[in-house]
């Protein structure tokens, strides 16, 4: 049963909302101790909300488009009365005093929030191993990391602990764990979804988006998440289409889709083999596949990390111990400290425009190049992550960890939408296909995802 079918059953009262919630609570009770996808759950609150929705349905009152669907929320997004720790000791005592814009929308549409999901500390990572609350296990690949930083959100979905999870994506943090856990994940066009209430990692790159086990879940979530927010300065005035309408896409005739030689070159052979089978399917569905070059692949990681360090340093100055209990530098882990230290150094040097200004110039080059490619085609497809997830406990150097991001940061640097859908498996480990489009052409990505799903 896909999410849309479930929504229908709920609306027709053939599936009780309380049962949907209780089924997830059972799985969470059984498996969360070992998977560690959720940092906190509130079953009473979820069941109360389920009751309220059931009441409305019984009384034939109108219910929202997410009625009865159960959500897990990454613990760096403000939800009233939950601990918004960002998986850091810094914020272990910070309880959300308000709902972020996206949370208001989910609640307005009668979605049910069951709890907060694990992440890399302050979303700075690609493995969820840097969480102060311990790493998350990948439910789809025994003993391996779930990816990150939204590893808890991806594992919650892959482990059948909720219908839809919300993540944030600054350099791949929705798509990367979606790829490693074999689920659908979507980073919308920058500015499409309000960031109000999200703890900043790197504000010019951060974007909130959904993860689910099928494209329907992502489409219904996008329908309610995307929208102009007057309280957020980067919010787009965009009358977005109804993303569910893409669900009947049977073929991809008339679509010109690019593969990029350099994306293959940086990826493991095992990954390329699986991704190639998906690309063949896309071609069989009628799309015209063209091979193009992206000439700045070597610039992507230095550009991304430099901008990330500077913006993150600035964002963390408020965690100075006065409002939130701890000074971040006193309690944070290695990766967060590294970013603060380098970010601080670069910021001091910046009067001479040595680094940050150069990174902004490189960012323009990357953005222009990607837009140039997308002028010629509808979409770009290829691997989401260039290598398979490592085993939990393997010690990676920082640069080895950053390499996971080489194919995902491009969309953030360019502000374009990008999604991940499972391409297949390599020795039982999921491998993801990344699909990218022009700004505000998020719908085209969903068409490909639905077409792939519909073709079985
Ligand atoms: N792995 C990237 C980083 O460490 C991306 C993180 C993210 O998207 N939140 O910055």
CSV table of C-alpha atoms and ligand atoms in Angstrom, one decimal:
chain,number,residue,atom,x,y,z
A,1,UNK,CA,0.0,0.0,0.0
A,2,UNK,CA,1.5,3.4,-1.0
A,3,UNK,CA,1.0,6.6,1.0
A,4,UNK,CA,-1.8,7.8,-1.3
A,5,UNK,CA,-3.8,4.6,-0.9
A,6,UNK,CA,-3.3,4.8,2.8
A,7,UNK,CA,-4.6,8.4,2.8
A,8,UNK,CA,-7.7,7.2,1.0
A,9,UNK,CA,-8.3,4.3,3.4
A,10,UNK,CA,-8.0,6.8,6.3
A,11,UNK,CA,-10.4,9.3,4.8
A,12,UNK,CA,-12.9,6.5,4.1
A,13,UNK,CA,-12.5,5.3,7.7
A,14,UNK,CA,-11.3,1.9,6.5
A,15,UNK,CA,-8.1,2.3,8.3
A,16,UNK,CA,-8.4,3.8,11.8
A,17,UNK,CA,-6.0,6.7,12.4
A,18,UNK,CA,-5.3,5.3,15.9
A,19,UNK,CA,-4.3,2.0,14.4
A,20,UNK,CA,-1.9,3.7,12.0
A,21,UNK,CA,-0.3,5.5,14.9
A,22,UNK,CA,-0.3,2.4,17.2
A,23,UNK,CA,1.3,0.2,14.5
A,24,UNK,CA,4.2,2.6,14.3
A,25,UNK,CA,4.5,2.8,18.1
A,26,UNK,CA,4.8,-1.0,18.2
A,27,UNK,CA,7.6,-0.9,15.6
A,28,UNK,CA,9.4,1.9,17.4
A,29,UNK,CA,9.1,0.1,20.8
A,30,UNK,CA,10.4,-3.0,19.2
A,31,UNK,CA,13.3,-1.7,17.1
A,32,UNK,CA,14.3,1.8,18.0
A,33,UNK,CA,16.5,0.7,20.9
A,34,UNK,CA,18.8,-0.9,18.3
A,35,UNK,CA,18.3,1.4,15.3
A,36,UNK,CA,18.3,4.7,17.3
A,37,UNK,CA,16.4,6.5,14.6
A,38,UNK,CA,14.3,8.5,17.1
A,39,UNK,CA,15.8,10.5,19.9
A,40,UNK,CA,12.4,11.2,21.5
A,41,UNK,CA,8.8,10.2,20.9
A,42,UNK,CA,5.6,11.4,22.4
A,43,UNK,CA,3.0,8.7,22.0
A,44,UNK,CA,0.3,10.3,24.2
A,45,UNK,CA,0.3,13.4,22.0
A,46,UNK,CA,0.3,11.4,18.8
A,47,UNK,CA,-2.7,9.3,20.0
A,48,UNK,CA,-4.6,12.4,21.2
A,49,UNK,CA,-4.2,13.9,17.7
A,50,UNK,CA,-5.2,10.6,16.1
A,51,UNK,CA,-8.4,10.7,18.2
A,52,UNK,CA,-9.1,14.2,17.2
A,53,UNK,CA,-8.8,13.4,13.5
A,54,UNK,CA,-11.0,10.3,13.9
A,55,UNK,CA,-13.6,12.5,15.5
A,56,UNK,CA,-13.6,14.8,12.6
A,57,UNK,CA,-13.9,11.9,10.2
A,58,UNK,CA,-16.8,10.4,12.1
A,59,UNK,CA,-18.6,13.8,12.1
A,60,UNK,CA,-17.9,14.2,8.4
A,61,UNK,CA,-15.9,17.3,9.0
A,62,UNK,CA,-13.2,18.3,6.5
A,63,UNK,CA,-9.8,16.9,7.2
A,64,UNK,CA,-6.4,18.1,5.9
A,65,UNK,CA,-4.4,16.5,3.1
A,66,UNK,CA,-2.0,14.7,5.5
A,67,UNK,CA,-4.8,13.4,7.7
A,68,UNK,CA,-3.6,10.6,9.9
A,69,UNK,CA,-0.1,10.3,8.4
A,70,UNK,CA,2.6,9.9,10.9
A,71,UNK,CA,5.7,12.1,10.8
A,72,UNK,CA,9.2,12.0,12.3
A,73,UNK,CA,11.0,15.3,12.4
A,74,UNK,CA,14.8,15.9,12.3
A,75,UNK,CA,15.8,17.2,15.7
A,76,UNK,CA,17.1,20.5,14.3
A,77,UNK,CA,13.7,21.8,13.4
A,78,UNK,CA,11.6,23.5,16.1
A,79,UNK,CA,8.6,21.6,17.4
A,80,UNK,CA,6.8,22.9,20.5
A,81,UNK,CA,7.5,20.8,23.6
A,82,UNK,CA,10.0,18.5,22.0
A,83,UNK,CA,13.8,18.7,22.7
A,84,UNK,CA,15.5,20.4,19.8
A,85,UNK,CA,19.0,19.2,20.6
A,86,UNK,CA,20.4,19.1,17.0
A,87,UNK,CA,22.0,15.9,18.5
A,88,UNK,CA,24.4,18.1,20.4
A,89,UNK,CA,25.1,18.3,24.2
A,90,UNK,CA,25.0,22.1,23.6
A,91,UNK,CA,21.2,22.0,23.3
A,92,UNK,CA,20.4,19.0,25.4
A,93,UNK,CA,18.1,21.1,27.6
A,94,UNK,CA,16.6,23.2,24.9
A,95,UNK,CA,12.9,22.5,24.5
A,96,UNK,CA,11.1,24.0,21.4
A,97,UNK,CA,8.9,26.9,22.4
A,98,UNK,CA,7.3,27.3,19.0
A,99,UNK,CA,6.5,25.4,15.8
A,100,UNK,CA,8.7,26.0,12.8
A,101,UNK,CA,6.7,27.1,9.7
A,102,UNK,CA,6.9,23.6,8.2
A,103,UNK,CA,5.6,22.1,11.4
A,104,UNK,CA,2.6,24.5,11.5
A,105,UNK,CA,1.8,23.4,7.9
A,106,UNK,CA,2.0,19.7,8.8
A,107,UNK,CA,-0.3,20.2,11.8
A,108,UNK,CA,-2.7,22.3,9.9
A,109,UNK,CA,-3.0,19.5,7.3
A,110,UNK,CA,-3.7,17.0,10.1
A,111,UNK,CA,-0.3,15.3,10.0
A,112,UNK,CA,0.7,13.6,13.3
A,113,UNK,CA,4.1,14.2,14.8
A,114,UNK,CA,5.4,11.2,16.6
A,115,UNK,CA,8.9,12.3,17.5
A,116,UNK,CA,12.3,13.7,16.8
A,117,UNK,CA,14.9,11.9,14.7
A,118,UNK,CA,18.6,11.6,15.1
A,119,UNK,CA,21.3,13.4,13.1
A,120,UNK,CA,24.9,14.3,12.9
A,121,UNK,CA,25.7,17.0,15.5
A,122,UNK,CA,24.2,20.3,14.1
A,123,UNK,CA,23.6,18.4,10.8
A,124,UNK,CA,27.4,18.6,10.1
A,125,UNK,CA,28.2,15.2,8.7
A,126,UNK,CA,27.3,12.4,6.3
A,127,UNK,CA,27.0,9.4,8.6
A,128,UNK,CA,25.0,10.3,11.8
A,129,UNK,CA,28.0,9.0,13.8
A,130,UNK,CA,28.7,12.4,15.3
A,131,UNK,CA,25.4,12.5,17.2
A,132,UNK,CA,25.9,13.1,20.9
A,133,UNK,CA,23.2,10.5,21.4
A,134,UNK,CA,25.0,7.7,19.5
A,135,UNK,CA,24.9,6.6,15.9
A,136,UNK,CA,21.9,5.3,14.0
A,137,UNK,CA,21.9,1.9,12.3
A,138,UNK,CA,20.9,1.5,8.7
A,139,UNK,CA,17.8,-0.7,8.7
A,140,UNK,CA,18.5,-1.7,5.0
A,141,UNK,CA,22.1,-2.6,5.3
A,142,UNK,CA,23.2,-4.5,8.4
A,143,UNK,CA,26.1,-3.0,10.4
A,144,UNK,CA,26.4,0.1,8.1
A,145,UNK,CA,25.9,3.8,8.6
A,146,UNK,CA,22.5,5.1,7.4
A,147,UNK,CA,24.3,8.2,5.9
A,148,UNK,CA,23.6,11.6,7.1
A,149,UNK,CA,23.1,14.0,8.3
A,150,UNK,CA,19.3,13.1,8.3
A,151,UNK,CA,20.2,9.5,9.1
A,152,UNK,CA,17.6,9.2,11.8
A,153,UNK,CA,14.9,10.4,9.4
A,154,UNK,CA,15.9,8.0,6.6
A,155,UNK,CA,16.2,5.1,9.1
A,156,UNK,CA,12.8,5.9,10.6
A,157,UNK,CA,11.3,5.6,7.1
A,158,UNK,CA,13.3,2.6,6.0
A,159,UNK,CA,12.5,0.9,9.4
A,160,UNK,CA,8.8,1.5,9.0
A,161,UNK,CA,8.6,3.7,12.1
A,162,UNK,CA,6.6,6.5,10.4
A,163,UNK,CA,5.0,7.4,7.0
A,164,UNK,CA,7.0,10.5,6.2
A,165,UNK,CA,10.1,12.0,7.8
A,166,UNK,CA,11.3,15.6,7.5
A,167,UNK,CA,15.0,16.3,7.0
A,168,UNK,CA,17.2,19.2,6.2
A,169,UNK,CA,19.7,19.3,3.3
A,170,UNK,CA,22.6,21.7,3.2
A,171,UNK,CA,25.0,19.6,1.1
A,172,UNK,CA,23.0,16.4,0.6
A,173,UNK,CA,21.7,15.5,4.1
A,174,UNK,CA,18.3,14.4,2.8
A,175,UNK,CA,19.5,12.7,-0.4
A,176,UNK,CA,22.6,11.0,1.0
A,177,UNK,CA,20.8,9.0,3.8
A,178,UNK,CA,17.9,8.4,1.4
A,179,UNK,CA,20.4,6.8,-1.0
A,180,UNK,CA,22.1,4.6,1.7
A,181,UNK,CA,18.8,3.5,3.2
A,182,UNK,CA,17.0,2.9,-0.1
A,183,UNK,CA,14.2,5.4,0.3
A,184,UNK,CA,12.9,8.4,-1.6
A,185,UNK,CA,14.2,11.8,-0.5
A,186,UNK,CA,13.8,15.3,-1.9
A,187,UNK,CA,15.6,18.6,-1.6
A,188,UNK,CA,13.3,21.2,-3.1
A,189,UNK,CA,14.4,24.4,-4.9
A,190,UNK,CA,16.1,26.7,-2.5
A,191,UNK,CA,13.5,29.0,-1.0
A,192,UNK,CA,10.6,26.7,-1.9
A,193,UNK,CA,10.1,25.5,1.6
A,194,UNK,CA,10.5,28.0,4.5
A,195,UNK,CA,13.5,27.6,6.7
A,196,UNK,CA,11.9,29.5,9.5
A,197,UNK,CA,12.5,27.5,12.7
A,198,UNK,CA,15.3,25.3,11.3
A,199,UNK,CA,18.6,25.6,13.2
A,200,UNK,CA,21.0,27.0,10.6
A,201,UNK,CA,24.0,25.0,9.4
A,202,UNK,CA,24.8,27.1,6.4
A,203,UNK,CA,21.9,29.4,5.7
A,204,UNK,CA,22.5,30.1,2.1
A,205,UNK,CA,22.4,26.4,1.4
A,206,UNK,CA,20.0,24.9,3.9
A,207,UNK,CA,16.7,23.6,2.7
A,208,UNK,CA,14.0,21.4,4.4
A,209,UNK,CA,12.4,18.5,2.6
A,210,UNK,CA,10.6,15.1,3.0
A,211,UNK,CA,11.7,11.4,2.9
A,212,UNK,CA,9.3,8.5,2.4
A,213,UNK,CA,9.2,4.9,1.2
A,214,UNK,CA,7.4,6.0,-2.0
A,215,UNK,CA,7.1,9.0,-4.3
A,216,UNK,CA,3.5,9.5,-3.2
A,217,UNK,CA,4.7,10.3,0.3
A,218,UNK,CA,7.2,12.8,-0.9
A,219,UNK,CA,4.6,14.4,-3.3
A,220,UNK,CA,1.8,14.8,-0.7
A,221,UNK,CA,4.4,16.3,1.7
A,222,UNK,CA,5.8,18.7,-0.9
A,223,UNK,CA,2.2,19.9,-1.6
A,224,UNK,CA,1.9,21.1,1.9
A,225,UNK,CA,5.5,22.1,2.7
A,226,UNK,CA,6.1,24.3,-0.3
A,227,UNK,CA,4.7,27.8,-0.1
A,228,UNK,CA,5.7,31.5,0.5
A,229,UNK,CA,6.4,32.5,4.0
A,230,UNK,CA,6.5,36.3,4.7
A,231,UNK,CA,8.5,35.6,7.8
A,232,UNK,CA,11.5,34.2,5.9
A,233,UNK,CA,13.6,36.4,3.7
A,234,UNK,CA,14.7,33.7,1.3
A,235,UNK,CA,11.2,32.3,0.8
A,236,UNK,CA,10.1,32.2,-2.9
A,237,UNK,CA,6.8,33.6,-4.2
A,238,UNK,CA,6.0,30.5,-6.2
A,239,UNK,CA,2.6,29.0,-7.0
A,240,UNK,CA,3.9,25.5,-7.2
A,241,UNK,CA,2.0,22.8,-9.1
A,242,UNK,CA,0.1,19.9,-7.4
A,243,UNK,CA,2.9,17.4,-7.2
A,244,UNK,CA,0.6,14.4,-6.9
A,245,UNK,CA,-0.5,15.1,-10.5
A,246,UNK,CA,2.8,13.6,-11.6
A,247,UNK,CA,1.6,10.2,-10.3
A,248,UNK,CA,0.2,9.0,-13.6
A,249,UNK,CA,3.4,9.5,-15.5
A,250,UNK,CA,3.7,6.4,-17.6
A,251,UNK,CA,6.5,7.3,-19.9
A,252,UNK,CA,9.2,9.9,-20.3
A,253,UNK,CA,8.7,10.6,-24.1
A,254,UNK,CA,9.9,14.1,-25.1
A,255,UNK,CA,12.2,14.4,-22.0
A,256,UNK,CA,15.9,15.2,-22.7
A,257,UNK,CA,17.9,13.9,-19.8
A,258,UNK,CA,21.7,14.3,-19.2
A,259,UNK,CA,24.2,12.0,-17.7
A,260,UNK,CA,27.5,13.6,-16.7
A,261,UNK,CA,30.8,11.9,-17.5
A,262,UNK,CA,32.6,13.4,-14.4
A,263,UNK,CA,29.9,12.2,-12.1
A,264,UNK,CA,30.7,8.6,-13.2
A,265,UNK,CA,34.4,9.2,-12.9
A,266,UNK,CA,34.2,10.0,-9.2
A,267,UNK,CA,31.9,7.1,-8.4
A,268,UNK,CA,32.8,3.5,-7.5
A,269,UNK,CA,32.3,1.0,-10.2
A,270,UNK,CA,29.8,-0.9,-8.0
A,271,UNK,CA,27.6,2.3,-7.8
A,272,UNK,CA,27.9,3.0,-11.5
A,273,UNK,CA,26.8,-0.5,-12.4
A,274,UNK,CA,23.5,-0.2,-10.4
A,275,UNK,CA,22.9,3.4,-11.5
A,276,UNK,CA,23.3,2.3,-15.2
A,277,UNK,CA,20.4,-0.1,-14.9
A,278,UNK,CA,18.2,2.8,-13.8
A,279,UNK,CA,19.4,5.0,-16.6
A,280,UNK,CA,18.5,2.3,-19.0
A,281,UNK,CA,15.0,2.1,-17.6
A,282,UNK,CA,14.7,5.9,-18.0
A,283,UNK,CA,15.7,5.4,-21.6
A,284,UNK,CA,13.3,2.5,-22.1
A,285,UNK,CA,10.6,4.8,-20.8
A,286,UNK,CA,11.1,7.0,-23.8
A,287,UNK,CA,13.6,9.7,-22.6
A,288,UNK,CA,16.4,10.8,-24.8
A,289,UNK,CA,19.7,10.4,-22.9
A,290,UNK,CA,22.6,12.7,-23.7
A,291,UNK,CA,26.1,12.7,-22.2
A,292,UNK,CA,27.4,16.1,-21.1
A,293,UNK,CA,30.5,17.4,-19.2
A,294,UNK,CA,30.5,19.3,-15.9
A,295,UNK,CA,33.9,20.9,-15.8
A,296,UNK,CA,34.1,22.0,-12.1
A,297,UNK,CA,33.8,18.8,-10.2
A,298,UNK,CA,37.1,19.5,-8.4
A,299,UNK,CA,35.8,22.8,-7.2
A,300,UNK,CA,32.6,21.5,-5.6
A,301,UNK,CA,33.9,20.3,-2.2
A,302,UNK,CA,36.3,23.1,-1.4
A,303,UNK,CA,33.7,25.7,-2.4
A,304,UNK,CA,31.0,24.0,-0.3
A,305,UNK,CA,33.0,23.4,2.8
A,306,UNK,CA,34.5,26.9,2.8
A,307,UNK,CA,31.1,28.5,2.7
A,308,UNK,CA,29.8,26.0,5.2
A,309,UNK,CA,32.5,26.8,7.7
A,310,UNK,CA,32.1,30.5,7.6
A,311,UNK,CA,28.3,30.5,7.7
A,312,UNK,CA,28.2,27.8,10.4
A,313,UNK,CA,30.8,29.8,12.6
A,314,UNK,CA,28.5,32.8,12.4
A,315,UNK,CA,25.4,30.8,13.1
A,316,UNK,CA,26.9,29.2,16.3
A,317,UNK,CA,27.9,32.5,17.9
A,318,UNK,CA,24.5,32.5,19.7
A,319,UNK,CA,25.4,29.3,21.6
A,320,UNK,CA,27.7,31.2,24.0
A,321,UNK,CA,26.3,29.7,27.1
A,322,UNK,CA,24.0,32.5,28.1
A,323,UNK,CA,20.7,31.4,26.6
A,324,UNK,CA,21.1,27.7,26.0
A,325,UNK,CA,23.1,26.5,29.0
A,326,UNK,CA,26.4,25.5,27.4
A,327,UNK,CA,29.0,27.2,25.3
A,328,UNK,CA,29.2,25.2,22.1
A,329,UNK,CA,33.0,25.0,22.0
A,330,UNK,CA,33.1,23.6,25.5
A,331,UNK,CA,30.9,20.6,24.8
A,332,UNK,CA,30.7,19.9,21.0
A,333,UNK,CA,32.4,17.1,19.1
A,334,UNK,CA,35.4,17.2,16.8
A,335,UNK,CA,33.7,17.9,13.5
A,336,UNK,CA,31.7,20.8,14.9
A,337,UNK,CA,34.7,22.2,16.6
A,338,UNK,CA,36.8,21.9,13.4
A,339,UNK,CA,34.2,23.9,11.5
A,340,UNK,CA,34.0,26.6,14.2
A,341,UNK,CA,37.7,27.0,14.3
A,342,UNK,CA,38.3,27.1,10.6
A,343,UNK,CA,35.2,29.3,10.1
A,344,UNK,CA,36.6,31.7,12.7
A,345,UNK,CA,40.0,31.8,11.1
A,346,UNK,CA,38.6,32.5,7.7
A,347,UNK,CA,36.3,35.2,9.0
A,348,UNK,CA,39.3,37.0,10.6
A,349,UNK,CA,41.2,36.8,7.3
A,350,UNK,CA,38.3,37.9,5.3
A,351,UNK,CA,39.1,41.7,5.4
A,352,UNK,CA,41.5,40.8,2.6
A,353,UNK,CA,38.8,38.8,0.7
A,354,UNK,CA,41.2,35.9,0.6
A,355,UNK,CA,38.9,32.9,1.0
A,356,UNK,CA,35.2,33.5,1.4
A,357,UNK,CA,35.1,35.9,-1.5
A,358,UNK,CA,36.9,33.4,-3.7
A,359,UNK,CA,34.5,30.7,-2.6
A,360,UNK,CA,31.6,32.9,-3.7
A,361,UNK,CA,33.2,33.4,-7.1
A,362,UNK,CA,33.6,29.6,-7.4
A,363,UNK,CA,30.0,29.1,-6.4
A,364,UNK,CA,28.9,31.4,-9.3
A,365,UNK,CA,31.0,29.4,-11.7
A,366,UNK,CA,29.4,26.2,-10.5
A,367,UNK,CA,25.9,27.6,-10.6
A,368,UNK,CA,26.4,29.1,-14.1
A,369,UNK,CA,27.8,25.8,-15.4
A,370,UNK,CA,24.9,23.8,-14.0
A,371,UNK,CA,22.4,26.2,-15.4
A,372,UNK,CA,24.1,26.1,-18.8
A,373,UNK,CA,23.8,22.3,-18.8
A,374,UNK,CA,20.1,22.5,-17.7
A,375,UNK,CA,19.3,25.0,-20.5
A,376,UNK,CA,20.0,22.1,-22.9
A,377,UNK,CA,18.2,19.3,-21.1
A,378,UNK,CA,15.2,18.9,-18.7
A,379,UNK,CA,17.0,16.9,-16.1
A,380,UNK,CA,20.4,15.5,-15.0
A,381,UNK,CA,20.6,12.0,-13.6
A,382,UNK,CA,23.4,10.0,-12.0
A,383,UNK,CA,24.5,8.5,-8.7
A,384,UNK,CA,23.5,10.3,-5.5
A,385,UNK,CA,26.5,9.2,-3.5
A,386,UNK,CA,29.8,8.1,-5.0
A,387,UNK,CA,30.5,5.2,-2.6
A,388,UNK,CA,28.7,2.6,-0.5
A,389,UNK,CA,28.1,3.4,3.2
A,390,UNK,CA,30.9,2.3,5.5
A,391,UNK,CA,30.5,0.0,8.5
A,392,UNK,CA,29.6,1.7,11.8
A,393,UNK,CA,32.8,2.0,13.7
A,394,UNK,CA,35.2,2.3,10.7
A,395,UNK,CA,37.3,5.4,11.3
A,396,UNK,CA,37.3,7.8,8.4
A,397,UNK,CA,39.5,10.9,8.0
A,398,UNK,CA,37.5,14.2,7.6
A,399,UNK,CA,38.4,14.3,3.9
A,400,UNK,CA,37.2,10.7,3.4
A,401,UNK,CA,33.9,11.7,5.0
A,402,UNK,CA,33.6,14.8,2.8
A,403,UNK,CA,34.0,12.7,-0.4
A,404,UNK,CA,30.5,11.3,0.2
A,405,UNK,CA,29.1,14.8,-0.6
A,406,UNK,CA,30.8,15.5,-4.0
A,407,UNK,CA,27.7,14.8,-6.0
A,408,UNK,CA,25.1,16.3,-3.7
A,409,UNK,CA,26.6,19.7,-2.8
A,410,UNK,CA,26.2,20.9,-6.4
A,411,UNK,CA,22.4,21.3,-6.1
A,412,UNK,CA,22.8,23.3,-2.8
A,413,UNK,CA,25.4,25.6,-4.3
A,414,UNK,CA,23.2,26.2,-7.3
A,415,UNK,CA,19.8,26.3,-5.5
A,416,UNK,CA,18.3,23.7,-7.8
A,417,UNK,CA,15.9,20.9,-6.7
A,418,UNK,CA,17.3,17.3,-6.5
A,419,UNK,CA,15.8,14.0,-5.4
A,420,UNK,CA,16.9,10.5,-4.6
A,421,UNK,CA,15.1,7.3,-5.5
A,422,UNK,CA,16.5,3.8,-5.1
A,423,UNK,CA,18.2,2.5,-8.2
A,424,UNK,CA,18.9,-1.0,-6.9
A,425,UNK,CA,21.4,-2.8,-4.6
A,426,UNK,CA,25.0,-3.8,-4.6
A,427,UNK,CA,25.4,-6.9,-2.5
A,428,UNK,CA,22.3,-6.1,-0.6
A,429,UNK,CA,23.3,-2.5,0.1
A,430,UNK,CA,21.0,0.2,-1.4
A,431,UNK,CA,22.2,2.5,-4.2
A,432,UNK,CA,20.4,5.7,-5.1
A,433,UNK,CA,19.7,7.6,-8.3
A,434,UNK,CA,19.9,11.3,-8.1
A,435,UNK,CA,17.7,13.4,-10.4
A,436,UNK,CA,18.2,17.2,-10.6
A,437,UNK,CA,16.3,19.9,-12.4
A,438,UNK,CA,16.2,23.7,-13.0
A,439,UNK,CA,15.0,25.9,-10.1
A,440,UNK,CA,11.2,25.5,-9.6
A,441,UNK,CA,11.1,22.5,-12.0
A,442,UNK,CA,10.8,20.1,-9.0
A,443,UNK,CA,7.7,18.6,-10.7
A,444,UNK,CA,9.8,17.1,-13.5
A,445,UNK,CA,11.9,15.2,-10.9
A,446,UNK,CA,8.7,13.7,-9.5
A,447,UNK,CA,7.6,12.7,-13.0
A,448,UNK,CA,10.7,10.6,-13.4
A,449,UNK,CA,10.4,9.1,-9.9
A,450,UNK,CA,6.7,8.1,-10.5
A,451,UNK,CA,7.5,6.8,-14.0
A,452,UNK,CA,10.2,4.5,-12.5
A,453,UNK,CA,7.9,3.4,-9.7
A,454,UNK,CA,5.0,2.8,-12.1
A,455,UNK,CA,7.2,0.7,-14.4
A,456,UNK,CA,7.9,-1.6,-11.4
B,1,LIG,N1,27.7,16.2,4.7
B,1,LIG,C1,27.5,17.6,4.5
B,1,LIG,C2,28.2,18.4,5.6
B,1,LIG,O1,28.8,17.8,6.4
B,1,LIG,C3,26.1,18.0,4.3
B,1,LIG,C4,25.4,18.2,5.6
B,1,LIG,C5,23.9,18.6,5.4
B,1,LIG,O2,23.4,18.6,4.3
B,1,LIG,N2,23.3,19.0,6.5
B,1,LIG,O3,28.2,19.6,5.6
